[in-house]
Amino acid sequence: MAAGVAAWLPFARAAAIGWMPVANCPMPLAPADKNKRQDELIVLNVSGRRFQTWRTTLERYPDTLLGSTEKEFFFNEDTKEYFFDRDPEVFRCVLNFYRTGKLHYPRYECISAYDDELAFYGILPEIIGDCCYEEYKDRKRENAERLMDDNDSENNQESMPSLSFRQTMWRAFENPHTSTLALVFYYVTGFFIAVSVITNVVETVPCGTVPGSKELPCGERYSVAFFCLDTACVMIFTVEYLLRLFAAPSRYRFIRSVMSIIDVVAIMPYYIGLVMTNNEDVSGAFVTLRVFRVFRIFKFSRHSQGLRILGYTLKSCASELGFLLFSLTMAIIIFATVMFYAEKGSSASKFTSIPASFWYTIVTMTTLGYGDMVPKTIAGKIFGSICSLSGVLVIALPVPVIVSNFSRIYHQNQRADKRRAQKKARLARIRVAKTGSSNAYLHSKRNGLLNEALELMGTPEEEHMGKTTSLIESQHHHLLHCLEKTTGLSYLVDDPLLSVRTSTIKNHEFIDEQMFEQNCMESSMQNYPSTRSPSLSSHPGLTTTCCSRRSKKTTHLPNSNLPATRLRSMQELSTIHIQGSEQPSLTTSRSSLNLKADDGLRPNCKTSQITTAIISIPTPPALTPEGESRPPPASPGPNTNIPSIASNVVKVSAL
Amino acid sequence: MNEKMADVMVKVFIQIKPRRQTQDSVEDELEMATVRHRPEALELLEAQSKFTKKELQILYRGFKNECPSGVVNEETFKEIYSQFFPQGDSTTYAHFLFNAFDTDHNGAVSFEDFIKGLSILLRGTVQEKLNWAFNLYDINKDGYITKEEMLDIMKAIYDMMGKCTYPVLKEDAPRQHVETFFQKMDKNKDGVVTIDEFIESCQKDENIMRSMQLFENVI
């Protein structure tokens, strides 16, 4: 029931009184109208723009957001209005839908934004009114094509490592840019197609005379050479065809496809010729077969996108072409008949029959005008001129349709190519943004712990070092942190920009405390910001780091705005993995996060690992050993005091 | 003012009814498009009918939404009514209903007509309602309900049900129903029902009396 008509329901019910005297049995009770509210104006505040409407207007469509009690979720008690943090422009259309029962689609609006809004308000797009429906569907189709394109190229680009040989071959055939070999193959076949076509052409050129006989075409004069060339080309084509047949995912479908038919037709004449060389009877047919060799030129369509588009256009304009043909045929028959009877009287007329006049009509209608058949009578001339005038019209009508189809398809292809090119840039941007955010997370982890460390160490003035993160960011980071804790893994940043420069500590070395200290101090003295950056990539006990080398990576501390004073040599928390002595490799990794390496972690290398965290404190070197050797403070937070398993354990603790 | 409006509308409607594609049709369409009807002032309507101002406002908003020009012609009326009965064919009954509402018989129901009718149906006395019903049944408005008129009305009501009913509609069900009705209503068995017979018989029937009160609180 349409919305506006709902307003007439009281009338229809009242009119039902007309049935009452006629009825034989008692009527059912009317439904009680609970909650009978007086109609009131409600205010809808959409991003600051206030719309007002009657409550009953909205209740016309009870299964949408505004018509149901769902809107109560958006009710603002303080201002007694419903607040929606959405686009007011689109809301205008939505509200008009409630008022008039017709949903319109504004042309200036982006289709996906509009769809999102409709989905938010719980309105199905199918009820868009007829006036705007076509536009909406067109835009939606374009958008879907775009999405499909994106998906396709994504799928193409994802390297599927487990492609079988056959699949790799097929991909190489279909898309020559995938590998060098494919490209080579592509050009080689293209070259041979060209060679084959040129030989076909040159074969027929008269090549000078052999003394004592008439002029021969080149093909007969150098028949051996041409035969060899032909054989070579056909060999290549045959090999190519067989390879494609082998690699095709669905051989049956491949055999039926147009390109493969062209291939077959291109090479068949040669084989047929081989088979029936000396049979005089069929040599005539054999000559005809050679004509089919010209089909080899169609093989170029694999190499040229424009040609493919042309073919596709012709296919899609089949109806227009059919109409063209039909109307031409009609016109030809009409005019040929007329011309025949008009010229019947004249002597020595070339218009001997109606089919003979067809030639004249065609030549005239297409404005060729060879002049081999010319009307001589006056009537003939009159009709002849009418014929040529109408020819122009009949041909000119369907042609623009075909042209516009071609143009549309061509531009669509151009757009697809453009999008693919832009996609690379887009993906790069997206990647940078992603790594940026994960860097931010790791960075804030460091900062957070640093802050805590500083507080612990009683350095109140350094409390808010580093970038202040927004509440959302910090909550997000906390979430990631919790995930890390849960799984015992940690995030790895693989970006070369953030490679970590550890000090001179190499892996596969045992380290003792002192040396480590010294190393730390040294490097910290050297260049402040870039040292001691945590190996953002590691987290003790991690899958990635536990057996990997992490030496000598450089990183630039984003944190370079540290106040330079005592914090200069401040190091972030670092962790050192020390494995049990039976393990030859020692991974030294610094992580921004101190760990309770014990329970939470499930190191993937099944070695006993001890993770410790070291806080280096901004103290003069002399103090360092003290700092380091200080027993782990009993502080809140993830304290680690890990009993050393081996003697070469570096203790610590951290926060 | 009402008379002038009525005149205009009559002219328009009478011209348009036979749809001739002549030169006049262009002007006719123009006139039709410009025929607009504004109802009487709210206070006046309030005095004439038994509705409150608020109720009138609500009714008018609904009315105007569906018919922006301010009048309902029979086509629109039939369309609106058929929205409520999607399964059957309610055009015949809507036609009768339209005639019942269109008290001045000018081919269009204005808001005043609408309110007048509704006022009787929803807020009127039982007498008035029965009067209205009689008016509905009496197709040619001659003061008597004949069997043929009743049969037409009955068929129209049954048509609204549509074909898919249970039990299946029998051919002579309307006729049977008419017979029953006349047996009940036609006291002097003269083959027609007058207004007094009608009202008297209805007042004796409890079911009818009760059902007349059914739609009191529609607005």
Coordinates of N, CA and C in Angstrom, one line a residue, chain A residues 34 48 55 81 112 120 162 204 242 263-264 266 268 292 346 353 356 367 381 391 436 485 489 501 529 543 580 651:
Chain A
K34 N -4.1 1.7 20.7 CA -3.3 2.1 21.8 C -2.3 3.1 21.4
G48 N 23.6 19.1 11.5 CA 23.4 20.6 11.7 C 22.2 21.1 11.0
R55 N 5.3 13.1 12.6 CA 5.7 11.7 13.0 C 5.0 10.7 12.1
E81 N 15.8 16.3 20.0 CA 15.7 16.1 18.6 C 16.5 14.8 18.2
S112 N 28.2 5.2 -4.8 CA 28.4 4.4 -3.6 C 28.0 5.1 -2.4
F120 N 22.0 2.7 5.2 CA 21.9 3.2 6.6 C 20.5 3.4 7.0
S162 N 51.6 -21.5 -6.3 CA 51.5 -22.9 -6.6 C 50.8 -23.2 -7.9
T204 N 52.9 -13.5 -55.4 CA 52.1 -13.3 -56.6 C 52.6 -12.2 -57.5
L242 N 49.6 -26.2 -30.8 CA 49.6 -27.4 -29.9 C 49.9 -27.0 -28.5
D263 N 43.3 -20.1 -36.1 CA 44.6 -20.8 -36.1 C 44.5 -22.0 -37.0
V264 N 43.5 -22.8 -36.8 CA 43.3 -24.0 -37.5 C 43.2 -23.7 -39.0
A266 N 44.2 -21.3 -40.6 CA 45.4 -20.7 -41.2 C 46.4 -21.8 -41.5
M268 N 45.6 -25.2 -41.9 CA 45.1 -26.4 -42.6 C 45.5 -26.5 -44.1
F292 N 42.8 -19.4 -48.2 CA 42.6 -19.4 -46.7 C 43.9 -19.0 -45.9
S346 N 15.6 0.9 -74.1 CA 16.8 1.4 -74.8 C 17.6 0.3 -75.5
S353 N 19.1 -7.9 -67.2 CA 18.2 -8.6 -66.3 C 18.2 -7.9 -65.0
A356 N 21.3 -8.4 -63.2 CA 22.4 -7.6 -63.8 C 22.3 -6.2 -63.3
T367 N 27.8 5.2 -54.0 CA 28.4 6.3 -54.6 C 29.7 6.0 -55.2
K381 N 17.6 7.8 -66.1 CA 18.5 8.7 -65.5 C 17.8 9.3 -64.2
G391 N 20.9 6.1 -51.6 CA 21.9 5.3 -51.1 C 22.7 5.9 -50.0
G436 N 52.6 3.0 8.0 CA 52.6 4.1 8.9 C 51.9 3.9 10.1
K485 N 49.8 -9.8 23.2 CA 49.9 -10.6 24.4 C 49.2 -11.9 24.3
L489 N 52.7 -13.3 20.0 CA 53.5 -12.8 18.8 C 53.6 -11.3 18.9
R501 N 68.9 -0.5 13.4 CA 70.4 -0.7 13.4 C 70.7 -1.1 14.8
P529 N 70.0 9.9 17.9 CA 68.7 9.4 17.6 C 68.7 8.1 17.0
T543 N 58.2 -15.8 16.6 CA 58.5 -16.7 15.5 C 59.5 -16.2 14.6
G580 N 69.4 -20.9 25.4 CA 70.2 -21.8 26.3 C 71.5 -22.1 25.6
K651 N 70.4 -10.0 33.0 CA 69.1 -9.9 33.7 C 68.5 -8.7 33.3

